[in-house]
Coordinates of C-alpha atoms and ligand atoms in Angstrom, one line a residue:
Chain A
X4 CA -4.0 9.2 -49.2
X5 CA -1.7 7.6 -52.1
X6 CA 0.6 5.0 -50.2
X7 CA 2.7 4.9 -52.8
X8 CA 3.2 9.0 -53.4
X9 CA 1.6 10.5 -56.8
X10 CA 5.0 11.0 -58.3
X11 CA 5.8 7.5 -57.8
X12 CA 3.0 6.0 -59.1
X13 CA 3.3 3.8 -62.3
X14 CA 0.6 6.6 -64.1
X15 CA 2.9 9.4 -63.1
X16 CA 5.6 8.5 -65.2
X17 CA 3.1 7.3 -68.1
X18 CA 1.7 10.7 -68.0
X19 CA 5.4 12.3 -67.7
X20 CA 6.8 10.3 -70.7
X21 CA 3.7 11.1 -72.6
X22 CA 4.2 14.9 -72.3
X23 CA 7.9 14.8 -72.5
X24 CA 7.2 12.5 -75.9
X25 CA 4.8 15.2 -77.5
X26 CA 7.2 17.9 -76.5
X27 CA 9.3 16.5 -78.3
X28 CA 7.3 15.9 -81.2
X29 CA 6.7 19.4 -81.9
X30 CA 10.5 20.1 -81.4
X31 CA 11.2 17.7 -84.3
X32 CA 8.7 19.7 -86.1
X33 CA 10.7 23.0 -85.8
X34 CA 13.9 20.7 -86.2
X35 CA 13.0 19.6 -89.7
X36 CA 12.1 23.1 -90.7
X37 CA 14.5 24.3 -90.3
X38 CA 16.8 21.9 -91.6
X39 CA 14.8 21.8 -95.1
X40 CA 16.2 25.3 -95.4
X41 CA 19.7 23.2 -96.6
X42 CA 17.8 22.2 -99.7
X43 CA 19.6 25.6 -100.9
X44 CA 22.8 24.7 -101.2
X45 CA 23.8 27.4 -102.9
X46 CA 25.6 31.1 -101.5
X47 CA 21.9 32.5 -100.7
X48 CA 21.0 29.3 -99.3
X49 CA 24.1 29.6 -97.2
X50 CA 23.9 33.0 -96.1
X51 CA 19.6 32.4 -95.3
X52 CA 21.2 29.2 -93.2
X53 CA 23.6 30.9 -91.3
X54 CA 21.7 33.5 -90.2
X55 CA 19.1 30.9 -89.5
X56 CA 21.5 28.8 -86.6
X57 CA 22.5 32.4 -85.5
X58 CA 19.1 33.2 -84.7
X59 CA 18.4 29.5 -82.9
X60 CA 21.7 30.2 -81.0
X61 CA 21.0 33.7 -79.4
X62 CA 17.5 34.8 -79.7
X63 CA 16.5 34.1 -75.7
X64 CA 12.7 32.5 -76.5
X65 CA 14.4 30.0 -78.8
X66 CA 16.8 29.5 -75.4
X67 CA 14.1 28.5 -73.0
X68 CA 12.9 26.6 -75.9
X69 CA 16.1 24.4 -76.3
X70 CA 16.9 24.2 -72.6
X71 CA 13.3 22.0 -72.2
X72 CA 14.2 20.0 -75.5
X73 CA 17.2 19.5 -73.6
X74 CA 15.3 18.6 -70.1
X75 CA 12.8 17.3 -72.0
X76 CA 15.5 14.5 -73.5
X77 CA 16.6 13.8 -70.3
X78 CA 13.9 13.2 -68.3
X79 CA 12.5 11.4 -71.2
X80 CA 15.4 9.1 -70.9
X81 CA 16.0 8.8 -67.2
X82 CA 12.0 7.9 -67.0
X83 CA 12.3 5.7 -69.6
X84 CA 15.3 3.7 -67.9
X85 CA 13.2 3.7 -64.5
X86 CA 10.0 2.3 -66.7
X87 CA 12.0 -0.4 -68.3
X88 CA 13.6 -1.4 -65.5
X89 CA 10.2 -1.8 -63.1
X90 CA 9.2 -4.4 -65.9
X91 CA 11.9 -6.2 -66.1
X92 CA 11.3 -7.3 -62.5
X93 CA 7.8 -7.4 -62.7
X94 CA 8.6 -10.9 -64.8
X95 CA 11.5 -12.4 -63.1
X96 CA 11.3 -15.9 -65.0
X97 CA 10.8 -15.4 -68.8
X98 CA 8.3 -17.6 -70.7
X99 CA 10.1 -20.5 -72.4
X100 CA 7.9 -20.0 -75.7
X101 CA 6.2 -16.4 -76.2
X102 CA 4.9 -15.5 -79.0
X103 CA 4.9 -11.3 -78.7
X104 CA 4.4 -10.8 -82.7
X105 CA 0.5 -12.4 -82.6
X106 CA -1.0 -9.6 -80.7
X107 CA 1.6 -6.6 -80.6
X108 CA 3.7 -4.5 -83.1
X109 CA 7.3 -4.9 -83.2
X110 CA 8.1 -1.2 -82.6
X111 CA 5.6 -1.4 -79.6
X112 CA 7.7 -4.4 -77.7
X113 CA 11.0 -2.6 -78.6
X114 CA 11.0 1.0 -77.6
X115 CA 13.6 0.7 -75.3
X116 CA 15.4 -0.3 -77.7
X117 CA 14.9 2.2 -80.1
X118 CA 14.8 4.9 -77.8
X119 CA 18.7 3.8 -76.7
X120 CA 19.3 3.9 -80.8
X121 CA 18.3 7.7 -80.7
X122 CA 20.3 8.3 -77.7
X123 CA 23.1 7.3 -79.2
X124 CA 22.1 9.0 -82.2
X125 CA 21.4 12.2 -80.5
X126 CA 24.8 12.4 -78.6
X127 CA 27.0 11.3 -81.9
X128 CA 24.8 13.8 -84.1
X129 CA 25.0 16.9 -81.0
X130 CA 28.3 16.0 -81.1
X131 CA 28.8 16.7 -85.1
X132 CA 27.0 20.0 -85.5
X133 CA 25.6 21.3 -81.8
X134 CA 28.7 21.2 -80.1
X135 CA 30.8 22.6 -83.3
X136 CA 28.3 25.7 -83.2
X137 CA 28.4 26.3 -79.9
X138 CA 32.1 25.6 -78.9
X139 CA 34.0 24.5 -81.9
X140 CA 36.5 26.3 -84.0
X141 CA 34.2 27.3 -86.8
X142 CA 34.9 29.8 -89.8
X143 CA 33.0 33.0 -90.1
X144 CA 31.4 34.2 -93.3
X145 CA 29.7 37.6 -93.1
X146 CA 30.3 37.6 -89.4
X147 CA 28.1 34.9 -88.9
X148 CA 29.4 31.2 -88.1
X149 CA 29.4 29.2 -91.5
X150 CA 27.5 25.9 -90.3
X151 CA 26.1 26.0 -94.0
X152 CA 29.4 25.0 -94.9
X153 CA 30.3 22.4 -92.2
X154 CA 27.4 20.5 -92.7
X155 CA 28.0 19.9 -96.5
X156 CA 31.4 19.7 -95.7
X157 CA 30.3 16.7 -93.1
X158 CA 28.4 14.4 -95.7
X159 CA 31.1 15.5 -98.9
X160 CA 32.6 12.3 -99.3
X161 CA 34.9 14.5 -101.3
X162 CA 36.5 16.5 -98.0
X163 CA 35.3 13.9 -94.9
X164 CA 36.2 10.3 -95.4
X165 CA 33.5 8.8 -93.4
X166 CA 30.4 10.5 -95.2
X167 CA 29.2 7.6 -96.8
X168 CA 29.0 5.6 -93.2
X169 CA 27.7 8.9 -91.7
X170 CA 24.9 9.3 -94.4
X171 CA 23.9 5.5 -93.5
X172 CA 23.7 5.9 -90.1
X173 CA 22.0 9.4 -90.0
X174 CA 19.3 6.8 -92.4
X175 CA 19.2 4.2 -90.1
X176 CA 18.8 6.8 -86.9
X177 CA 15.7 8.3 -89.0
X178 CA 14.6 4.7 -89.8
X179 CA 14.7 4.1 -85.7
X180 CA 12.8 7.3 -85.1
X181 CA 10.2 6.4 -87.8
X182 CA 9.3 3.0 -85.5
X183 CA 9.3 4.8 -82.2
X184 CA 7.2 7.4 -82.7
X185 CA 5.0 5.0 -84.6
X186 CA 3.9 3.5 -81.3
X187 CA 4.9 6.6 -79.5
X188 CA 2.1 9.4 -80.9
X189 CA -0.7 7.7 -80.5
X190 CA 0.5 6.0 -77.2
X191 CA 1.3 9.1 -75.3
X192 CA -2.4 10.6 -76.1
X193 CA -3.5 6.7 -74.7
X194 CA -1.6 7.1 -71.6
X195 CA -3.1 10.8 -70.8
X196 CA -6.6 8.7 -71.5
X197 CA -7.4 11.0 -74.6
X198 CA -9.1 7.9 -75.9
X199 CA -12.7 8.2 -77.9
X200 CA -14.0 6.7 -80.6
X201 CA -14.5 9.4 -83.5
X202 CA -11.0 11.2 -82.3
X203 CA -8.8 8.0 -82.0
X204 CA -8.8 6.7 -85.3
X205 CA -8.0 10.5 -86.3
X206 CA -4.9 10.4 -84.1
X207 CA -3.6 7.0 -84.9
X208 CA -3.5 8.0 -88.5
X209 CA -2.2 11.3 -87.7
X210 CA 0.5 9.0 -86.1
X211 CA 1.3 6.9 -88.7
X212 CA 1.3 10.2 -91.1
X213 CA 3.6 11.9 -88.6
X214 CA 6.0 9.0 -88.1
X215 CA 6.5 8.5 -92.1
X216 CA 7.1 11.9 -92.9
X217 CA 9.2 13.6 -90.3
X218 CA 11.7 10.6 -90.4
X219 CA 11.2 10.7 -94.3
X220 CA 12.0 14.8 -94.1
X221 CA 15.2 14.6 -91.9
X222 CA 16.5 11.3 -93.6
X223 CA 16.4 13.3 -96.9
X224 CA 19.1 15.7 -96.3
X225 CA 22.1 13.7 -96.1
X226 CA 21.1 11.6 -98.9
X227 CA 20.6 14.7 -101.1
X228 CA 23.7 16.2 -99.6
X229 CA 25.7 13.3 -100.1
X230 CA 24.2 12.8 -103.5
X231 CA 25.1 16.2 -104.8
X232 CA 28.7 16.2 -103.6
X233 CA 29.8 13.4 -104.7
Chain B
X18 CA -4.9 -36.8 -83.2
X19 CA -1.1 -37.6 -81.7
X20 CA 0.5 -34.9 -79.5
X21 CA 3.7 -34.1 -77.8
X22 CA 3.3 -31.9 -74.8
X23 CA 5.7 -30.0 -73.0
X24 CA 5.0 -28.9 -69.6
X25 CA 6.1 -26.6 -66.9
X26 CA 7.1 -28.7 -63.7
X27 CA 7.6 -27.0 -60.5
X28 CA 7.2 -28.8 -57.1
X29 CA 6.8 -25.5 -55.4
X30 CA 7.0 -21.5 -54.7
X31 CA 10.8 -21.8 -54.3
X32 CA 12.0 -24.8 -56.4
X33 CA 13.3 -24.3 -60.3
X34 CA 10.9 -25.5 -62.4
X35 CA 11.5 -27.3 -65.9
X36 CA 9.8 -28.1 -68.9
X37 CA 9.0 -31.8 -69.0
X38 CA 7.4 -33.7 -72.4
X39 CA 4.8 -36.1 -72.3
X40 CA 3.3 -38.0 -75.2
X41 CA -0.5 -38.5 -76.2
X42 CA -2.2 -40.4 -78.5
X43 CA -5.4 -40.5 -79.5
X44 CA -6.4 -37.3 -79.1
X45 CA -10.3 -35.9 -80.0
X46 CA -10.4 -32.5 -81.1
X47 CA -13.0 -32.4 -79.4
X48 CA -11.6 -32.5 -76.0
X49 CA -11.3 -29.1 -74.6
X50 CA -7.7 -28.6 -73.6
X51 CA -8.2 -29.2 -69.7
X52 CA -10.3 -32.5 -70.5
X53 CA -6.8 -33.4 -72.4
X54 CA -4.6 -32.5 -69.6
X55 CA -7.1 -34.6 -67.2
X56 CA -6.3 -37.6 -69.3
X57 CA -2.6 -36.8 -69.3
X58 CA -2.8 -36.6 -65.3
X59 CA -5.1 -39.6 -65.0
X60 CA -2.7 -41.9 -66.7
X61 CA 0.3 -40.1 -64.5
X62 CA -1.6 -41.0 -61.7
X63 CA -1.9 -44.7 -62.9
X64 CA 1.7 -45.4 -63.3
X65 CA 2.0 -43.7 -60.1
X66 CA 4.0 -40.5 -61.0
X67 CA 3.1 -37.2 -59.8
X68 CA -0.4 -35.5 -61.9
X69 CA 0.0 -31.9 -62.9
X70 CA -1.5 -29.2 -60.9
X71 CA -3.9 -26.8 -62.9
X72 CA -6.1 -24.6 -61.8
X73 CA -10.1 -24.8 -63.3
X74 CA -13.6 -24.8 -61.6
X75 CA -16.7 -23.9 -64.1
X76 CA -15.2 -25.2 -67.1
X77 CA -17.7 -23.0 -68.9
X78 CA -16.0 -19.8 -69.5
X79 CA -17.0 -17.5 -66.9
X80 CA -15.3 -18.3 -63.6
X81 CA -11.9 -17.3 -64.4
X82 CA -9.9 -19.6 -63.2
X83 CA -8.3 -21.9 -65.5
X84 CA -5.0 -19.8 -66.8
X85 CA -1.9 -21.8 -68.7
X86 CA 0.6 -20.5 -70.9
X87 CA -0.3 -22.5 -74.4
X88 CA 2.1 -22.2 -77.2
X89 CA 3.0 -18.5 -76.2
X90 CA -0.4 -16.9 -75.5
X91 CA -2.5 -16.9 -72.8
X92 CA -5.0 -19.4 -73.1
X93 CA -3.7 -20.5 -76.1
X94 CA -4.4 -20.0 -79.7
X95 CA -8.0 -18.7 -81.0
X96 CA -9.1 -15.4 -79.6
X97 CA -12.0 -14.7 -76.8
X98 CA -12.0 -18.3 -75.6
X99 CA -10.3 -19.2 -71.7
X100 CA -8.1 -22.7 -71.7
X101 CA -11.4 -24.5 -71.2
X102 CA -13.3 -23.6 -73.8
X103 CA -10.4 -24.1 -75.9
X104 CA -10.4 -27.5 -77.6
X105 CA -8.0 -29.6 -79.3
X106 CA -9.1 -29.4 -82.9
X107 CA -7.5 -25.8 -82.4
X108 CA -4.0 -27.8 -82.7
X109 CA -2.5 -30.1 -85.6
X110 CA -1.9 -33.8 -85.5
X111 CA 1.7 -33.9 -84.6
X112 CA 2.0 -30.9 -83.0
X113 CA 3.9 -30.0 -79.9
X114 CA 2.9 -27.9 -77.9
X115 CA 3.9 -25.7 -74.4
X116 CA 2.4 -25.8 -71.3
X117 CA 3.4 -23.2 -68.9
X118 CA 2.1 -21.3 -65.9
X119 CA 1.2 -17.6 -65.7
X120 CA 4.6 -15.6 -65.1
X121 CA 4.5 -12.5 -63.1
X122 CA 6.7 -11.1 -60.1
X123 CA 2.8 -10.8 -58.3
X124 CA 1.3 -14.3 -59.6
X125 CA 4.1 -16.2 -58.0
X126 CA 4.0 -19.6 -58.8
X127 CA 2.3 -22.4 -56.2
X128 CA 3.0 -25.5 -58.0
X129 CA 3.3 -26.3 -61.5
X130 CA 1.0 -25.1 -63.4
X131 CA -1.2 -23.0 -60.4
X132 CA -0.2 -19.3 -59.6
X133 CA -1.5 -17.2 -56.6
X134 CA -3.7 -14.5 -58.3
X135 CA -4.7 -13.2 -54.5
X136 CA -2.6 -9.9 -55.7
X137 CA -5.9 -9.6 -58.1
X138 CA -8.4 -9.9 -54.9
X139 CA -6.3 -7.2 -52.9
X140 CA -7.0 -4.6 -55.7
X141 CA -10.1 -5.0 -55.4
X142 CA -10.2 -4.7 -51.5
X143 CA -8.6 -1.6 -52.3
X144 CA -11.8 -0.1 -53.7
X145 CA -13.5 -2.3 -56.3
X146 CA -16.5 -1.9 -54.7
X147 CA -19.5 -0.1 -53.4
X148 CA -19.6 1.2 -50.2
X149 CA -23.4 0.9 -49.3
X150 CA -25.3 -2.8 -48.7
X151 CA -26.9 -3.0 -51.8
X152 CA -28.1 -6.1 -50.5
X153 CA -31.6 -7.1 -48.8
X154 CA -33.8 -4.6 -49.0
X155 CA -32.9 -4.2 -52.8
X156 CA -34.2 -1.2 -54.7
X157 CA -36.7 -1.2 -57.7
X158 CA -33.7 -1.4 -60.4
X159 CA -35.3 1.2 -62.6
X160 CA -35.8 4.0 -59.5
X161 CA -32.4 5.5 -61.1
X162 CA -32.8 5.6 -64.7
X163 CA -29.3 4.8 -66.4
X164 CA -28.9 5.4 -70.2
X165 CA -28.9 2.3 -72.5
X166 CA -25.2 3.0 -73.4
X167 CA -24.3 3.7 -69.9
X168 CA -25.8 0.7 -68.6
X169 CA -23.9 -1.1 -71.8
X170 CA -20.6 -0.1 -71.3
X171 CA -20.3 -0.8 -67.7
X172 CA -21.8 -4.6 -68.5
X173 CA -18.9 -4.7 -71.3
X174 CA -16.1 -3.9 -68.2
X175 CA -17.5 -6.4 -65.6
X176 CA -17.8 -9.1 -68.2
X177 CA -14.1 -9.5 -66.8
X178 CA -13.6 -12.4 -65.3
X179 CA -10.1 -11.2 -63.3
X180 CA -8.5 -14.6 -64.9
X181 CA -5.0 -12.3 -65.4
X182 CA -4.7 -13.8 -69.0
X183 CA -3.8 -9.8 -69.4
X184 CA -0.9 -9.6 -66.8
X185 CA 0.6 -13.3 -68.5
X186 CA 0.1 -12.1 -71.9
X187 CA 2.0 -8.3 -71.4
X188 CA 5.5 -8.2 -72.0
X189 CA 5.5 -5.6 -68.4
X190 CA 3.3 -7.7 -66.5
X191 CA 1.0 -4.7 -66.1
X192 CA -2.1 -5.5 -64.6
X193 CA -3.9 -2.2 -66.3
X194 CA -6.7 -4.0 -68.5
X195 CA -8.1 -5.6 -65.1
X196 CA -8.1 -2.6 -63.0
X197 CA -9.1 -0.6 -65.8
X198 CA -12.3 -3.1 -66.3
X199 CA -12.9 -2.8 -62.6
X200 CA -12.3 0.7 -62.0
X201 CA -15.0 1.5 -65.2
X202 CA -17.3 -0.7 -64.1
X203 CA -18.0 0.7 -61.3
X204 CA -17.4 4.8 -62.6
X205 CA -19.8 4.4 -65.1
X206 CA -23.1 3.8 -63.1
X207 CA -24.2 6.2 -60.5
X208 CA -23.9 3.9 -57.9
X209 CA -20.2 3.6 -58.3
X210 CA -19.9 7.2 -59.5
X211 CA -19.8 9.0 -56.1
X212 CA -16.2 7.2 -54.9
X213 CA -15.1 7.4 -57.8
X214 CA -12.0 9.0 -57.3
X215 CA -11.0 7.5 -54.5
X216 CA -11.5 4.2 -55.7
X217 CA -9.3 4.6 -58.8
X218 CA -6.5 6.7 -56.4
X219 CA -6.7 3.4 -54.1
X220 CA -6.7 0.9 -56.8
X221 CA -3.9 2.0 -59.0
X222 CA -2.3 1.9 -55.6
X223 CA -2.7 -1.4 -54.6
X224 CA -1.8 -2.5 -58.3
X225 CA 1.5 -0.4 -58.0
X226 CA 2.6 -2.2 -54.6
X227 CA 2.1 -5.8 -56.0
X228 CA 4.3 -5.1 -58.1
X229 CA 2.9 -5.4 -61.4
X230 CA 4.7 -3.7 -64.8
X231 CA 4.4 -0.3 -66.2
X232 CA 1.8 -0.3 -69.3
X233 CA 3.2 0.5 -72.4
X234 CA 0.5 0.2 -74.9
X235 CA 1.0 -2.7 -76.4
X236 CA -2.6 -3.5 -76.6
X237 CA -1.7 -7.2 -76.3
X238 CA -3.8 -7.6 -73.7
X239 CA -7.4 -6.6 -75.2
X240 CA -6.0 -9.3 -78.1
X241 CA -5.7 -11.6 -75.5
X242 CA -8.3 -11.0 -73.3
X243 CA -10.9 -13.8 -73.0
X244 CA -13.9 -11.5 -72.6
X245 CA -13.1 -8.6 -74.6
X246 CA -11.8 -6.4 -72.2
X247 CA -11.4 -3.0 -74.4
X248 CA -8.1 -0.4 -74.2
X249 CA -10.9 2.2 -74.2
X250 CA -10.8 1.1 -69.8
X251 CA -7.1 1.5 -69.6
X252 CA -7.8 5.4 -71.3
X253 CA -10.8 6.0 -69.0
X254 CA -8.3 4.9 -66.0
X255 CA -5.6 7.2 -67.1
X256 CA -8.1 10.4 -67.4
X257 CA -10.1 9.2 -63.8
X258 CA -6.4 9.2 -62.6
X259 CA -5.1 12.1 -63.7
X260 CA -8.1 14.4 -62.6
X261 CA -8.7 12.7 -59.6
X262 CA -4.5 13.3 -58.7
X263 CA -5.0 17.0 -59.3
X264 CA -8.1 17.3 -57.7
X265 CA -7.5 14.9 -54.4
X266 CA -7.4 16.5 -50.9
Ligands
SF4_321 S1 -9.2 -8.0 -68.4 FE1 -9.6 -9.9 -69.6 S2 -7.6 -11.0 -69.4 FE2 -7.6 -9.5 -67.8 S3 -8.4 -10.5 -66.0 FE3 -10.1 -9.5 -67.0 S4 -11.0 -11.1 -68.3 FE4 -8.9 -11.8 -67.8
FES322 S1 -12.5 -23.0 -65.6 FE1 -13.9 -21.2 -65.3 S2 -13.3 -20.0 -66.9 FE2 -12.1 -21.7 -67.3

């Protein structure tokens, strides 16, 4: 009876971002935990790394895993792009005076915005460490890859010139993430309708909480990296 | 009080519109703002210049009809109050202030200030409504006994007047606070329960072919919203939505 077909319906992409969003919630979860693991930058530290991205890279549940991350970015993106685009033509002429800030959060009018910031951010950084461990020339320690070692190498200001800029920008990526998934946690669970009134409060902190912290967590390891090397 | 005004001029559907600035003096704060514009137009019409079209009726808050663009909000500064119960010692002597119409790909512009809001009246052809005759032979009200809340909720939804202060103010144009009012309204008495899904199925439809904006949970809508209207609707249509796409035949 829909005339304008269920997947095409303005819901059905609301409800797709919102799942795609929380997916990839929990992947930054996983993400970070591992990542902490650099905190030993030591030789144990580097052998307990590198057998770490050894295990991410070949055990076949962690596979299925990262091919939805990866779907999951995608359609995330594309749906995104669709979204943003709708709305821009649902107001043809803009207002001459509007005054957005009085009754909505910055990060809430700009997730576009931000969300093209990770893009970016996620192709330079899959770029500087996925693509090196999947298809880069890499040197082998133990007869595992030594990533441990690239990625101090990579924010050594000592060995790559551009580590200070890098550190920055990885910051100012985390900083992004930190406002969209401000208005993005609590969003998604509005936009499936899990809305009521002892549980929403609960999530929005939770949000907040979520949107400090992981941010805070990743953003940490190339200061401290950078810090200690140099 | 002394005001410069600067107002949206549009001679019709089709034609580029510009802002054009008026002076007034003597200004009373206590003037509600279409009671200022009335003077404005009154002494356009005296020096035989064009007056501005706006759109009004009740003048009391509850018709819905008045709309205008104040300042960058819809209905203008001060929350919970529609352009005509909004009055002029809400501004500052000296201040200037923009008057503009309702912008939206599916409130197209008629003239000036007025905006076709019939997209609003086709979404609710679409199913904001009951399919029995409730009317003549009415029922004792009380033969279906509907909880307090129940009955308080719904009250809270249709206390939307469908002025589309909610499509004006979203940066999307999304028309989901109106539905959303309309659709709960209805869903949460029993009368309105049984078509339930199809009504919101239907409605959401309608709203998509107008060609109103995604929601993206800005929530400046409810902020804006003359009566109210809570985000609470816009989560009850997602989750009517939702089940009844799974579940629909
Ligand atoms: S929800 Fe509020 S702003 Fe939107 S049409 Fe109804 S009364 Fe107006
Ligand atoms: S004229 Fe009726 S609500 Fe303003």
């Amino acid at each position: 009876m829909s005339k304008t077909g269920i997947l095409k319906s303005s819901l059905s992409k609301k409800y797709a971002m919102a799942f795609t969003g929380l997916f990839l919630c929990l992947f930054l979860v996983g993400h970070l935990l591992g990542n902490l693991q650099l905190f030993a930058s030591g030789p144990e530290g580097q052998s307990a790394f590198n057998e770490y991205a050894e295990f991410m890279t070949t055990n076949p549940l962690i596979k299925v895993m990262s091919y939805l991350t990866y779907a999951s970015i995608l359609f995330h993106v594309l749906d995104g792009f669709v979204l943003t685009l709708n709305n821009r033509k649902a107001r043809p002429v803009k207002y001459v005076v509007e005054k957005g800030k009085l009754n909505s959060s910055w990060a809430s009018r700009n997730m576009a915005l931000l969300g093209t910031i990770l893009l970016v951010f996620i192709v330079t950084h899959m770029n500087n460490f996925w693509y090196v461990m999947h298809f880069g020339e890499i040197p082998m320690v133990d007869g595992l890859k030594d990533l441990h070692t690239i990625t101090l190498a990579f924010f050594n200001p000592q060995i790559n010139s551009l580590a200070a800029v890098m550190t920055l920008l990885y910051v100012f990526a985390m900083i992004s993430m930190g406002f969209h998934l401000n208005h993005g946690f609590q969003s998604a669970f509005q936009s499936l309708g899990l809305n009521h009134p002892k549980y929403t409060p609960v999530i929005k902190f939770a949000g907040t909480a979520f949107s400090v912290i992981v941010p805070a967590g990743f953003a940490s390891l190339p200061i401290y990296l950078f810090l200690i090397q140099s | 009080m002394n005001i410069t005004l600067k107002v949206w001029r549009q001679k019709g559907p089709n034609s580029l519109g510009a802002m054009e600035t008026h002076k007034m003096t003597e200004v009373s704060g206590d003037m509600s703002f279409l009671e200022m514009m009335d003077v404005l137009n009154d002494r356009l019409v005296r020096e035989g210049k064009e007056p501005f079209a706006f759109d009004h009726d009740c003048r009391e808050g509850i018709c819905g009809t008045c709309s205008m663009f104040i300042n960058g909000e819809a209905h203008g500064p001060g929350r919970n109050v529609t352009t005509c119960q909004l009055h002029m010692r809400s501004f500052k002597d000296g201040e200037t202030i923009h008057v503009e119409p309702w912008r939206s790909a599916a409130f197209p512009v008629i003239k000036d200030l007025t905006v076709d809001r019939s997209s609003f009246d086709r979404i609710i052809q679409a199913g904001g409504y009951v399919s029995v005759n409730t009317s003549g032979d009415t029922q004792d009200a009380n033969s279906i006994p509907i909880p307090k809340h129940d009955a308080d909720e719904a009250f809270d939804s249709a206390t939307c007047i469908g002025c589309g202060a909610c499509v004006a103010t979203c940066k999307n144009s999304s028309a989901m606070l109106f539905v959303s009012a309309k659709v709960s309204q209805l869903s949460l008495l029993p009368q309105g329960k049984t078509e339930s899904s199809e009504r919101v199925l239907r409605m959401v439809d309608q709203m998509d072919i107008e060609g109103f904006g995604n929601c993206t949970n800005t929530g400046a809508c409810e902020v804006e919203c003359p009566k109210g209207i809570s985000l609470t609707n816009i989560a009850r249509m997602n989750r009517e939505f939702l089940s009844s796409t799974l579940t629909s035949k």
